[in-house]
PDB file of C-alpha atoms in Angstrom:
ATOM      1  CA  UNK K1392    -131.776 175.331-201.472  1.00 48.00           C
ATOM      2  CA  UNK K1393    -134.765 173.890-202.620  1.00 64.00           C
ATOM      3  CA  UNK K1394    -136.673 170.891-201.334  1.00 90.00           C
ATOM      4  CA  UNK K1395    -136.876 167.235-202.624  1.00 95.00           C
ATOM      5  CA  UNK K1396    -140.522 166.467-203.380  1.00 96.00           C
ATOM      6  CA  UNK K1397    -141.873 162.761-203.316  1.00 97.00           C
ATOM      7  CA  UNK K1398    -145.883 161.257-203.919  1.00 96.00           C
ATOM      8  CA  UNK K1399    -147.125 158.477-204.399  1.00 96.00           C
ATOM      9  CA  UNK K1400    -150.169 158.350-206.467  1.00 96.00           C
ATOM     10  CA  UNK K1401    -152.857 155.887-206.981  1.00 95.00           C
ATOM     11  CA  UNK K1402    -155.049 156.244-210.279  1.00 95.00           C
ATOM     12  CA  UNK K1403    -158.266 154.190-209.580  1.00 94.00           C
ATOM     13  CA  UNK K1404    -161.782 153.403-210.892  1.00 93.00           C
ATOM     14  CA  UNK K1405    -163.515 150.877-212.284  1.00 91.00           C
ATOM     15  CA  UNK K1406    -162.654 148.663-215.321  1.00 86.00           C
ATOM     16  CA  UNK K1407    -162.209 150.523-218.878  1.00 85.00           C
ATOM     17  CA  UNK K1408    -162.287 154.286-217.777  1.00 91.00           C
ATOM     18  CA  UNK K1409    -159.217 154.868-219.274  1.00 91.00           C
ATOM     19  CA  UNK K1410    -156.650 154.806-216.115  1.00 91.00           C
ATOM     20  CA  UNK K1411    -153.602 153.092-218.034  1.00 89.00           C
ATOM     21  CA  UNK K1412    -153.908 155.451-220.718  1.00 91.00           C
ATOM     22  CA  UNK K1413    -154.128 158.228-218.405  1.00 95.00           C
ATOM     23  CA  UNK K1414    -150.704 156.792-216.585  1.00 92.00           C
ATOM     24  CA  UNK K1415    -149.026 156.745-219.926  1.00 90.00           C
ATOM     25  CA  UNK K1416    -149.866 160.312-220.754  1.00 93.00           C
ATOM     26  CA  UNK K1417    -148.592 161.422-217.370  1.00 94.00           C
ATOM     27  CA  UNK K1418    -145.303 159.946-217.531  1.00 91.00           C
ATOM     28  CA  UNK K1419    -145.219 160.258-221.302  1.00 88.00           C
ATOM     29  CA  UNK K1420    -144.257 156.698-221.862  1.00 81.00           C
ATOM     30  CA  UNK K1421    -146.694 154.049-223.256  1.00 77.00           C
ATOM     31  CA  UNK K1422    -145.504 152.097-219.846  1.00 75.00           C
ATOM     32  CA  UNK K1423    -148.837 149.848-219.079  1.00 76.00           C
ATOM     33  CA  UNK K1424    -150.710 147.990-221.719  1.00 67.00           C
ATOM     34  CA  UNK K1425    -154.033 149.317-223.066  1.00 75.00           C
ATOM     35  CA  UNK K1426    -156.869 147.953-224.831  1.00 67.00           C
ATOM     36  CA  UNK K1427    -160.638 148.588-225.415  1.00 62.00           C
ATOM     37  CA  UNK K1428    -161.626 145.617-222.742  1.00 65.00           C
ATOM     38  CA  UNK K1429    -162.430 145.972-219.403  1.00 62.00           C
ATOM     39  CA  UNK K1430    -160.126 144.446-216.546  1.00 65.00           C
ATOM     40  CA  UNK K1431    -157.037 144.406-219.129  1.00 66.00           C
ATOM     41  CA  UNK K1432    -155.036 146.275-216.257  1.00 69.00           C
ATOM     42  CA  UNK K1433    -153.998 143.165-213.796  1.00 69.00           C
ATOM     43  CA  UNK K1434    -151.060 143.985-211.743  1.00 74.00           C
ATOM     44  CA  UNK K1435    -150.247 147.038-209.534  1.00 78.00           C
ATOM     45  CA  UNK K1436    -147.493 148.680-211.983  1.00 83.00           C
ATOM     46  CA  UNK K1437    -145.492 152.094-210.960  1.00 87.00           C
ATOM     47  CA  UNK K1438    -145.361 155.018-213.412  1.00 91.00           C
ATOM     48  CA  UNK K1439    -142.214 156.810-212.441  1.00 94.00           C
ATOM     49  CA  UNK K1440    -141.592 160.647-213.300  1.00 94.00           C
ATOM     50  CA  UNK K1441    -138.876 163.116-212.372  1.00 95.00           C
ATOM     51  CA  UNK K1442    -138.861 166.565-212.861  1.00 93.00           C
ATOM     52  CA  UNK K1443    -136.128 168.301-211.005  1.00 93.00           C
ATOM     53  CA  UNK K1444    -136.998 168.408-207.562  1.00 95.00           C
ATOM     54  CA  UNK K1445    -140.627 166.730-207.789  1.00 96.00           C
ATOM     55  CA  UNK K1446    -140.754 162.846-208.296  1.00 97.00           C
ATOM     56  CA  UNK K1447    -143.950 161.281-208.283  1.00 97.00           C
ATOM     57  CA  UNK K1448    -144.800 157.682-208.454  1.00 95.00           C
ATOM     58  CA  UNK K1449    -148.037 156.633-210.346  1.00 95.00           C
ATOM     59  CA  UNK K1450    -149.799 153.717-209.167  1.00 90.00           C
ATOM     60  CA  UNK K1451    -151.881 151.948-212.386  1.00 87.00           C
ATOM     61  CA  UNK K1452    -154.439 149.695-210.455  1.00 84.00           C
ATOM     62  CA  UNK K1453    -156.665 147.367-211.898  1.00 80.00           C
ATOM     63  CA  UNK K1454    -160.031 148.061-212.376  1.00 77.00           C
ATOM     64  CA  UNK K1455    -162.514 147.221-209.257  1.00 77.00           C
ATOM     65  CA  UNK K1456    -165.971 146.105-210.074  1.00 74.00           C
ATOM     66  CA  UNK K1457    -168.875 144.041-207.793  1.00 71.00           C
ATOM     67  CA  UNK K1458    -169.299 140.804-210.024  1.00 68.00           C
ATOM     68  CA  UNK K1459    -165.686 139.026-208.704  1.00 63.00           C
ATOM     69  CA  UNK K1460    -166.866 135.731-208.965  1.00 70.00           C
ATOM     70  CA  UNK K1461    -163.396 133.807-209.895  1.00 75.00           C
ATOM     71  CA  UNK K1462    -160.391 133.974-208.115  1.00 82.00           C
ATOM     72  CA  UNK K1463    -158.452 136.030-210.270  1.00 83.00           C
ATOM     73  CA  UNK K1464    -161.500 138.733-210.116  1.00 78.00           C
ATOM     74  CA  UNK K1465    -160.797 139.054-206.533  1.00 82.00           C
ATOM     75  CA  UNK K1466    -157.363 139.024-206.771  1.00 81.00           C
ATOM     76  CA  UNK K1467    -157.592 142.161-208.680  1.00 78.00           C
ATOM     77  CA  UNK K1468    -159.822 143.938-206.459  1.00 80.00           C
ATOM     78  CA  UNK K1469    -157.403 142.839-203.782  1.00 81.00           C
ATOM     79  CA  UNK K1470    -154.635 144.694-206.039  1.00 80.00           C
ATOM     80  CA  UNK K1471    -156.785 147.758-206.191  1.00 81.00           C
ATOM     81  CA  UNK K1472    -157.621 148.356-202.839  1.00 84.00           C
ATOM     82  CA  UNK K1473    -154.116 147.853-201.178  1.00 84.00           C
ATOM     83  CA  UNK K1474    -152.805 150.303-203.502  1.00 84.00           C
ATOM     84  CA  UNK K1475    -155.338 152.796-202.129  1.00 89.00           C
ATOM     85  CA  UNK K1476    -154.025 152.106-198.671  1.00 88.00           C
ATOM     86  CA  UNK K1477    -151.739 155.183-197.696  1.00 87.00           C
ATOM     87  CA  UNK K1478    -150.788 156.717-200.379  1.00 94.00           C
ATOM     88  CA  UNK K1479    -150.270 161.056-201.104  1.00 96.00           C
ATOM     89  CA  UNK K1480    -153.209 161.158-203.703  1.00 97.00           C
ATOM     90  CA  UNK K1481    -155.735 159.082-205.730  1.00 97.00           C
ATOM     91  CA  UNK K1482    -156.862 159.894-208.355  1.00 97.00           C
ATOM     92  CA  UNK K1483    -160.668 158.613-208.720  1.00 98.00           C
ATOM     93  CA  UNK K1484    -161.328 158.019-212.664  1.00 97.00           C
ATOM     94  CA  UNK K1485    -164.696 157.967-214.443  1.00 97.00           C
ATOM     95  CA  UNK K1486    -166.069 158.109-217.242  1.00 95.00           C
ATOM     96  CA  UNK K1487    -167.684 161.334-218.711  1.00 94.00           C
ATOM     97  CA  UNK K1488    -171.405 161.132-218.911  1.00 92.00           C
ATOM     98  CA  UNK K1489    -171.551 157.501-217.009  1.00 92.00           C
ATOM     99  CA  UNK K1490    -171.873 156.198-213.635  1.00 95.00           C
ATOM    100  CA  UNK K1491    -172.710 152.798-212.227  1.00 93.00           C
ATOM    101  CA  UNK K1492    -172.747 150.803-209.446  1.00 93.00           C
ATOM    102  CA  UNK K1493    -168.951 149.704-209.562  1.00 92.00           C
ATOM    103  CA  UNK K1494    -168.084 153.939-209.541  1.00 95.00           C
ATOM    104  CA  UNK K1495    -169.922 153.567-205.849  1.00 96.00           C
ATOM    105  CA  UNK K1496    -167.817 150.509-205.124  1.00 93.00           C
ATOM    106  CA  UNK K1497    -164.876 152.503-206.015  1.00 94.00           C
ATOM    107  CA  UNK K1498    -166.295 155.736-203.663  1.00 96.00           C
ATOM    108  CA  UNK K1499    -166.800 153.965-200.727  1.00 95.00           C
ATOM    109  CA  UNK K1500    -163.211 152.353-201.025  1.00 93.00           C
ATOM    110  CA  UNK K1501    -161.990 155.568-201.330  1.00 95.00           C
ATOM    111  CA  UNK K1502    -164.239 156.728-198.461  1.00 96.00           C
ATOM    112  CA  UNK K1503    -162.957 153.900-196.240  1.00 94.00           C
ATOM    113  CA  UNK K1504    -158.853 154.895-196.657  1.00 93.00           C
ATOM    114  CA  UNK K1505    -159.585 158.128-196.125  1.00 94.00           C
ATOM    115  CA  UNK K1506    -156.556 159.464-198.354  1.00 95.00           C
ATOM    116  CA  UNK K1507    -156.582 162.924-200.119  1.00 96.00           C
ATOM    117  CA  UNK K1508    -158.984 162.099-203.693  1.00 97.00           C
ATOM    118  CA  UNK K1509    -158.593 164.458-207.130  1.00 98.00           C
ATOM    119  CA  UNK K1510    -161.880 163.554-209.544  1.00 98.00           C
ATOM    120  CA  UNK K1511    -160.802 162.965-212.923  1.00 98.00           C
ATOM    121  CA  UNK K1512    -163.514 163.010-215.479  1.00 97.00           C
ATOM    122  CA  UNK K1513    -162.104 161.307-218.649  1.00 96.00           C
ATOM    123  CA  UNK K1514    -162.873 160.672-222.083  1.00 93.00           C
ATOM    124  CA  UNK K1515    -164.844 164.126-222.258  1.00 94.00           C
ATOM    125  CA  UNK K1516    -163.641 163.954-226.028  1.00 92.00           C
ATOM    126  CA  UNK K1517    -166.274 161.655-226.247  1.00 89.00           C
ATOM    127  CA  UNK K1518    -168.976 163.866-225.150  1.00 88.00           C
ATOM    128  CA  UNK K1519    -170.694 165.473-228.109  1.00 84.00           C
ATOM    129  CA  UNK K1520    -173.155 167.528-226.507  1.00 85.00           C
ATOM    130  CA  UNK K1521    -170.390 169.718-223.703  1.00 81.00           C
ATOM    131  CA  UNK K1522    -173.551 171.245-221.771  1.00 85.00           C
ATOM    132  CA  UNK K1523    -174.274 167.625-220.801  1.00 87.00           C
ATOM    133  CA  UNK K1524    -171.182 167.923-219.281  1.00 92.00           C
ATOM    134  CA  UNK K1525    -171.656 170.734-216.441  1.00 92.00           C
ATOM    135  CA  UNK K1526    -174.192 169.085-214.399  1.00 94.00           C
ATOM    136  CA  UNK K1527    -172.158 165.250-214.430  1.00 95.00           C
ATOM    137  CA  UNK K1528    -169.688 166.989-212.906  1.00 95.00           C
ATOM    138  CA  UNK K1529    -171.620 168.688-210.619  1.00 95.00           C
ATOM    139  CA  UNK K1530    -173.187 165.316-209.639  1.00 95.00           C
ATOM    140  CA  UNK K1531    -169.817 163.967-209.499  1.00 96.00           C
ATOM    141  CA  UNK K1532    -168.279 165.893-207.249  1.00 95.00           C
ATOM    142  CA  UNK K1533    -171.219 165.622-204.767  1.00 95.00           C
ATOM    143  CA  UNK K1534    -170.226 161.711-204.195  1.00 96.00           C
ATOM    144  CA  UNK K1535    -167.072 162.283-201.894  1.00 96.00           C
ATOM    145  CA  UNK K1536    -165.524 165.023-200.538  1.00 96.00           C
ATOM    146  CA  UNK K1537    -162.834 165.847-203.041  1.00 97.00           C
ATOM    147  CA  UNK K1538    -159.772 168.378-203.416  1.00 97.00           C
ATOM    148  CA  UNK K1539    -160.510 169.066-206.897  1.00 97.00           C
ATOM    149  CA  UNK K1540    -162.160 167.596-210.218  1.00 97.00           C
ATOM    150  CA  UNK K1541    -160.178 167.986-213.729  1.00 97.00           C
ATOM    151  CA  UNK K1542    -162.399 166.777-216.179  1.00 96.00           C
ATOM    152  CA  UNK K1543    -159.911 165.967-219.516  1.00 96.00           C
ATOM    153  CA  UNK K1544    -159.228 163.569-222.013  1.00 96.00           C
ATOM    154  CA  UNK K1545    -156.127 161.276-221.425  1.00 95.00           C
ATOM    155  CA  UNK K1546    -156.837 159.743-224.904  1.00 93.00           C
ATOM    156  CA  UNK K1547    -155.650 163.685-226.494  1.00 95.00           C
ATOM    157  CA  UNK K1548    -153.738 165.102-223.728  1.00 95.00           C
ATOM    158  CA  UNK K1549    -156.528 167.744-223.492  1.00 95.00           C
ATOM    159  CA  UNK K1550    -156.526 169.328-220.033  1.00 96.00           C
ATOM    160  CA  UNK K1551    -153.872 166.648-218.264  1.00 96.00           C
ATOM    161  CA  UNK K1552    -151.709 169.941-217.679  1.00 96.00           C
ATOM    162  CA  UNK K1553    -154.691 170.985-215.525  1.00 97.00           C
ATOM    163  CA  UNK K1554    -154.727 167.731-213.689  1.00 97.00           C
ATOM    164  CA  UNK K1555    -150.721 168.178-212.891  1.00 97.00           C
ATOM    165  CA  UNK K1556    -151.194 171.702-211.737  1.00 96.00           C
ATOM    166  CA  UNK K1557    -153.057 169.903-209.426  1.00 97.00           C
ATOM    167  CA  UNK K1558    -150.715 167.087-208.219  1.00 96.00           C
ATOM    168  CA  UNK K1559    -147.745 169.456-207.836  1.00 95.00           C
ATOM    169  CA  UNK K1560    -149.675 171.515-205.205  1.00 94.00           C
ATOM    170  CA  UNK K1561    -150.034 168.223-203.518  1.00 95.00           C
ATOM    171  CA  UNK K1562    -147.460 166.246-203.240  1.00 96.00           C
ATOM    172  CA  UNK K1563    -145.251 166.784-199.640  1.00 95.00           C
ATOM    173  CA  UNK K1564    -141.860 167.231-198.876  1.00 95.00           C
ATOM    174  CA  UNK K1565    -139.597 164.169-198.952  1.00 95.00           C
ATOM    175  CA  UNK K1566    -136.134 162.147-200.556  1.00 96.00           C
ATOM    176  CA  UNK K1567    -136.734 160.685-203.464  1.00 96.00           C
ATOM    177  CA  UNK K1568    -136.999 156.896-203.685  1.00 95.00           C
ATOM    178  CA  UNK K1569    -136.099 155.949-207.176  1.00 94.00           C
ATOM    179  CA  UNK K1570    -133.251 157.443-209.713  1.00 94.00           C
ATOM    180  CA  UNK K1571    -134.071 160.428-212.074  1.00 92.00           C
ATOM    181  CA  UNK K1572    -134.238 157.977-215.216  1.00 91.00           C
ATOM    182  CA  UNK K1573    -136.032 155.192-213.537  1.00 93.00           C
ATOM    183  CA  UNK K1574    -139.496 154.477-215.064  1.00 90.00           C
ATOM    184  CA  UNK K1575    -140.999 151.672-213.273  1.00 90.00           C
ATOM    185  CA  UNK K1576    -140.410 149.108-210.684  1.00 88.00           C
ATOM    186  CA  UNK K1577    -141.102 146.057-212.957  1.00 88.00           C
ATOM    187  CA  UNK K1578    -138.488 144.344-214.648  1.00 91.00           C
ATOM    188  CA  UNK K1579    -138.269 143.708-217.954  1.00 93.00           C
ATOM    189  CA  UNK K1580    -139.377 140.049-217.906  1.00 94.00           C
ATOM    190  CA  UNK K1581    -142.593 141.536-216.537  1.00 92.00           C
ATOM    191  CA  UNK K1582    -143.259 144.006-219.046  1.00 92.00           C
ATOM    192  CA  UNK K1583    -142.390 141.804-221.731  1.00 95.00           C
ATOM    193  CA  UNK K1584    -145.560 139.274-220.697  1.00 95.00           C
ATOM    194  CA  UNK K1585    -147.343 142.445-220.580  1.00 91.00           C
ATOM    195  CA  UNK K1586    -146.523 143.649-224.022  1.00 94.00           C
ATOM    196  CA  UNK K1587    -147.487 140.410-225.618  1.00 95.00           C
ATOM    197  CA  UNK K1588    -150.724 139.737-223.432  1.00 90.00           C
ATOM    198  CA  UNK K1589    -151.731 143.407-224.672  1.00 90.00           C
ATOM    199  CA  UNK K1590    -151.768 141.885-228.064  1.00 92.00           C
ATOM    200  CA  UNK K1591    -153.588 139.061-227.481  1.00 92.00           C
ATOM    201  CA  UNK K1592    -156.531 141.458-225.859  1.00 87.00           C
ATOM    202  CA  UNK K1593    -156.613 143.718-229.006  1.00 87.00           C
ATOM    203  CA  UNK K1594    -156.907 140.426-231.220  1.00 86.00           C
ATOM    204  CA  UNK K1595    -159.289 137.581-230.001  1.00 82.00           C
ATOM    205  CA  UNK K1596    -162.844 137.746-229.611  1.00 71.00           C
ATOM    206  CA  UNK K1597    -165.032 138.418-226.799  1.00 69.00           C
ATOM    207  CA  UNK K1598    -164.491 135.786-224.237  1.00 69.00           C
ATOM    208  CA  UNK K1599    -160.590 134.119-225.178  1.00 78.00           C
ATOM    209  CA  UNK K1600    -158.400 137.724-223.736  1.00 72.00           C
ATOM    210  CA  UNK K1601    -159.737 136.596-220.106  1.00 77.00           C
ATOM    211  CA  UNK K1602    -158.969 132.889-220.242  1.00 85.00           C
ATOM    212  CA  UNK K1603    -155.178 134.349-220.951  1.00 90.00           C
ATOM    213  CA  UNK K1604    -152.145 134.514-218.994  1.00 92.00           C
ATOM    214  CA  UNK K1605    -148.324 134.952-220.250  1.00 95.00           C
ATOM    215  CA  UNK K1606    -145.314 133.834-218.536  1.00 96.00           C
ATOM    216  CA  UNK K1607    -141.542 133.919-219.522  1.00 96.00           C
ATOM    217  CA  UNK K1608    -139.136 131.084-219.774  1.00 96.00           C
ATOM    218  CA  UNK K1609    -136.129 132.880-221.159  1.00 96.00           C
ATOM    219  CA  UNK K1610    -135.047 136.334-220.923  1.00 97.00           C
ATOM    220  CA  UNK K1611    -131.089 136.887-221.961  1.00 96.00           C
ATOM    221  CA  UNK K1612    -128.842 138.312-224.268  1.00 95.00           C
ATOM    222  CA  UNK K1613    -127.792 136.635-227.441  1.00 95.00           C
ATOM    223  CA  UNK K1614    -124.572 136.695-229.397  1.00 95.00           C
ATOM    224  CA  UNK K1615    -125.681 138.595-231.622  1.00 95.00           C
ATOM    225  CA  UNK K1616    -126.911 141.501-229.646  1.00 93.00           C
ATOM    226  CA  UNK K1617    -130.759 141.081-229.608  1.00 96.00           C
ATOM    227  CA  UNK K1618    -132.573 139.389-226.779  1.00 96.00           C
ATOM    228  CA  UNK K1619    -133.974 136.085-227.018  1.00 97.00           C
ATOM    229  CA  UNK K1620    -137.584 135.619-225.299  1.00 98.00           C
ATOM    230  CA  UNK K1621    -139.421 132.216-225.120  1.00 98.00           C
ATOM    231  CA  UNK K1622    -142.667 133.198-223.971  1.00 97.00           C
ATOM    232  CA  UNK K1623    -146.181 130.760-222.598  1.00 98.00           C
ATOM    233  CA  UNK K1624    -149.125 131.853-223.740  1.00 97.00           C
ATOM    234  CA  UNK K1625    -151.855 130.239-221.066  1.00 96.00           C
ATOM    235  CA  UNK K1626    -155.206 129.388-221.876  1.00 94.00           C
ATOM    236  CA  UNK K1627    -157.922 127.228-219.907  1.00 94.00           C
ATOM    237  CA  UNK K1628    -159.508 125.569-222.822  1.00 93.00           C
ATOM    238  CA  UNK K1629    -158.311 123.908-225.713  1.00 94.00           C
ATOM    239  CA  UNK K1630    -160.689 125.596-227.663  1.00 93.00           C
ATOM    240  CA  UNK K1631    -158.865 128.740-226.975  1.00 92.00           C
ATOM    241  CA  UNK K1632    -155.635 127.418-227.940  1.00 95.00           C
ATOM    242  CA  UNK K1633    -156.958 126.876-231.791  1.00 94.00           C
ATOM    243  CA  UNK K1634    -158.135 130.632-231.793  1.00 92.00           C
ATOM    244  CA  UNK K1635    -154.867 131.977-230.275  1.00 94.00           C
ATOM    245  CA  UNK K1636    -152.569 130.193-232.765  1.00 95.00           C
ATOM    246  CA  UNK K1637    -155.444 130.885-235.405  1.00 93.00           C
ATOM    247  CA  UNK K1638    -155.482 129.033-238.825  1.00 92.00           C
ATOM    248  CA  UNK K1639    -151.726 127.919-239.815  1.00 94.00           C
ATOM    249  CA  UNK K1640    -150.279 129.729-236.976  1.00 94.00           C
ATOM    250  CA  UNK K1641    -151.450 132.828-238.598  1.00 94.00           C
ATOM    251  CA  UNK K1642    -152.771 134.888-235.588  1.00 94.00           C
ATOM    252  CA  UNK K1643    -149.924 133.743-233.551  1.00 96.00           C
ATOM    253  CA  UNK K1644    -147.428 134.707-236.020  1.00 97.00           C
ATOM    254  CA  UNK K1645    -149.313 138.486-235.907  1.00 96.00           C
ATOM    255  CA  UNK K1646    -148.965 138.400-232.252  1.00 96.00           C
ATOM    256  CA  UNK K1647    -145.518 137.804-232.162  1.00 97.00           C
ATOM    257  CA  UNK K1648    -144.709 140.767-234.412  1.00 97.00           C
ATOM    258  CA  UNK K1649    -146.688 143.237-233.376  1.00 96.00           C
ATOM    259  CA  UNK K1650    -145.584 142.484-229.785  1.00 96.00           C
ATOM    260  CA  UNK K1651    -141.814 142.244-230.915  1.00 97.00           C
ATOM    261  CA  UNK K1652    -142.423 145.701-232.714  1.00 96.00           C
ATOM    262  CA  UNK K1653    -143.344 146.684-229.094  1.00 93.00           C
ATOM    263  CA  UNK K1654    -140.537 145.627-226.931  1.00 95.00           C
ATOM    264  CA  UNK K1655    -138.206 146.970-229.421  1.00 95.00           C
ATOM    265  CA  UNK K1656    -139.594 150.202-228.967  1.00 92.00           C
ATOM    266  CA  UNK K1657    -139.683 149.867-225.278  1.00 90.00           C
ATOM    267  CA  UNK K1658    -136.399 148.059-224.481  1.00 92.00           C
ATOM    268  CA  UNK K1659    -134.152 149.561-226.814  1.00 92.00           C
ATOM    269  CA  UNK K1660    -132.782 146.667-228.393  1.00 94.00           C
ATOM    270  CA  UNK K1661    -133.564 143.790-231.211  1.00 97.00           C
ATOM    271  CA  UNK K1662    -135.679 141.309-230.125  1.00 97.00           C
ATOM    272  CA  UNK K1663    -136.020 137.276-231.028  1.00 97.00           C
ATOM    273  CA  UNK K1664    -139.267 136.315-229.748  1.00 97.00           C
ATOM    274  CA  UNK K1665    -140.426 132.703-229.742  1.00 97.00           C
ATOM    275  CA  UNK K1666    -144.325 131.907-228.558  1.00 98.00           C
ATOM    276  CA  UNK K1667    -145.833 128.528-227.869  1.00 97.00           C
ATOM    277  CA  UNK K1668    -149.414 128.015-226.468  1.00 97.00           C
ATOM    278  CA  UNK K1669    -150.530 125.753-223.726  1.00 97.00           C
ATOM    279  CA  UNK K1670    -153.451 124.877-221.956  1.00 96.00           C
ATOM    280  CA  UNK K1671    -153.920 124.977-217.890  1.00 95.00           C
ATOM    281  CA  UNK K1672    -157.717 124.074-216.985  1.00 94.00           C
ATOM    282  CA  UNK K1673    -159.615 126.955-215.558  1.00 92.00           C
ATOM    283  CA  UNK K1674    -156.012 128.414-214.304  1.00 92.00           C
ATOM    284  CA  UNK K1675    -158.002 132.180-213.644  1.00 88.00           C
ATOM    285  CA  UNK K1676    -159.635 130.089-210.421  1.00 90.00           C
ATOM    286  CA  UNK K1677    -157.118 128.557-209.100  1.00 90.00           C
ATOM    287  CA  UNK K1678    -155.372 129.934-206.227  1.00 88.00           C
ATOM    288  CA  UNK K1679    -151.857 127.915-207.001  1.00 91.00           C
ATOM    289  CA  UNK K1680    -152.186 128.636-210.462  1.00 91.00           C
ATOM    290  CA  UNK K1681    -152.415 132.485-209.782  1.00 90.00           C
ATOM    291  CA  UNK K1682    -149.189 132.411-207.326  1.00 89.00           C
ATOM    292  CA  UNK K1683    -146.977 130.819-210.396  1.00 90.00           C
ATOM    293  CA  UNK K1684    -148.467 133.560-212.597  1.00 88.00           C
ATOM    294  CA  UNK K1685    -147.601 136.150-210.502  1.00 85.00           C
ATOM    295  CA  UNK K1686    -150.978 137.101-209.233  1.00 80.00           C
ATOM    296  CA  UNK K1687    -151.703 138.925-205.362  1.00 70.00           C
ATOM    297  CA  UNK K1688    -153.672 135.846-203.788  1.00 62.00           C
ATOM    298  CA  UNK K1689    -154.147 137.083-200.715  1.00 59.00           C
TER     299      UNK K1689
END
């Protein structure tokens, strides 16, 4: 009889290497939100996958960087680094072609919890000239003594069968902690703030997507078998506000359906979604105001 394999897994780097989307292409579920911004990622969210006797549990982190001025930017670097803490594997993401000075902050983390580390080089796709390609991972793997380095796109799916191949040599012996269908440990309130925060991200300008926060007021079944969601949008200015709602409502209304569209395909079920927008002054450094929003403080 065969063995029960469990792992837990921690995918880390810095901001906007592409660790969500690599978590989404392992578990092949578009689980945690994505977007072209850095620091979008702002919660510790499990990836859950099954297969037979091997269960694995991907840890999405947010992204750590040096410049963590407000509260909330240390909050997430707080995030990151306890998820390093004791866990089977990491897997240390960069960028193809790029390193800087938050990669080394991620290294010497790494360094420090002394845990078992698989380079990932991603976004190779992006690479136009491949021979450039050799000696950054050469480099790479020079910066911490590593078990292996997969360079692949999680973007195309190019070379992530590599990068399991990998994590099933790697992960020990143990029971299982969650059931075969399970694919996260957030509830669906959670993901819900996170589906309509990823909207916001991909829509508003430069500076509004980090002023933002969502919360949920209601989350239940109606009578006639959709779920009703009121939803908070949270901004710190009221400057924001006017570009979230946009003129006559009209970028709030195309936030509320593309993140409806979302949750439908997620949850399984029709979806009434009601948004309102209100302002909380500088909420992102403000220690109280993280703890309501469900943001690690300490």
């Amino acid at each position: 009889m065969s063995q029960t394999r469990f792992g837990v897994v921690a995918v880390v780097g810095r901001p906007n290497v592409g660790k969500s989307t690599l978590v989404n292409r392992l578990i092949g579920e578009r689980l945690c939100i994505t977007a072209s911004r850095p620091q979008t990622t702002r919660h510790r969210i499990l990836g859950i996958v099954t297969e037979g006797d091997l269960q694995i549990a991907f840890v999405d982190t947010p992204g750590l960087h040096g410049n963590a001025r407000r509260q909330l930017n240390r909050s997430l670097n707080r995030a990151a680094t306890a998820a390093i803490t004791g866990v089977d594997v990491a897997l240390f993401v960069v960028g193809a072609g790029r390193w800087d000075d938050d990669d080394a902050l991620v290294r010497d983390r790494l360094r420090e919890a002394g845990v078992p580390v698989i380079g990932v080089v991603n976004q190779v796709d992006r690479i136009k000239d491949k021979k450039t390609l050799l000696p950054f991972l050469e480099s790479f793997s020079g910066q911490l003594d590593m078990e292996a380095v997969v360079p692949l796109s999680a973007w195309t799916g190019d070379n992530v069968e590599g990068l399991w191949s990998e994590l099933r040599e790697r992960i020990p012996e143990g029971e299982h902690q969650f059931e075969a269908d399970d694919l996260t440990d957030r509830d669906e309130r959670f993901l819900a703030a996170e589906l309509i925060r990823e909207q916001l991200t991909r829509r508003m300008g430069q500076e509004v997507p980090y002023a933002l926060t969502v919360s949920i007021d209601r989350f239940e079944a109606m009578e006639d078998g959709r779920t009703g969601i009121d939803a908070i949008i949270w901004v710190e200015r009221e400057g924001q506000k006017a570009i979230v709602i946009g003129r006559s409502g009209e970028s709030l209304k195309a936030v509320g359906s593309s993140a409806r569209q979302a949750m439908q395909r997620l949850f399984g079920t029709g979806i009434h979604l009601e948004l309102w927008v209100k302002v909380r002054a500088d909420w992102s450094d403000d220690a109280r105001a993280l703890r309501q929003f469900g943001y690690e403080t300490e």
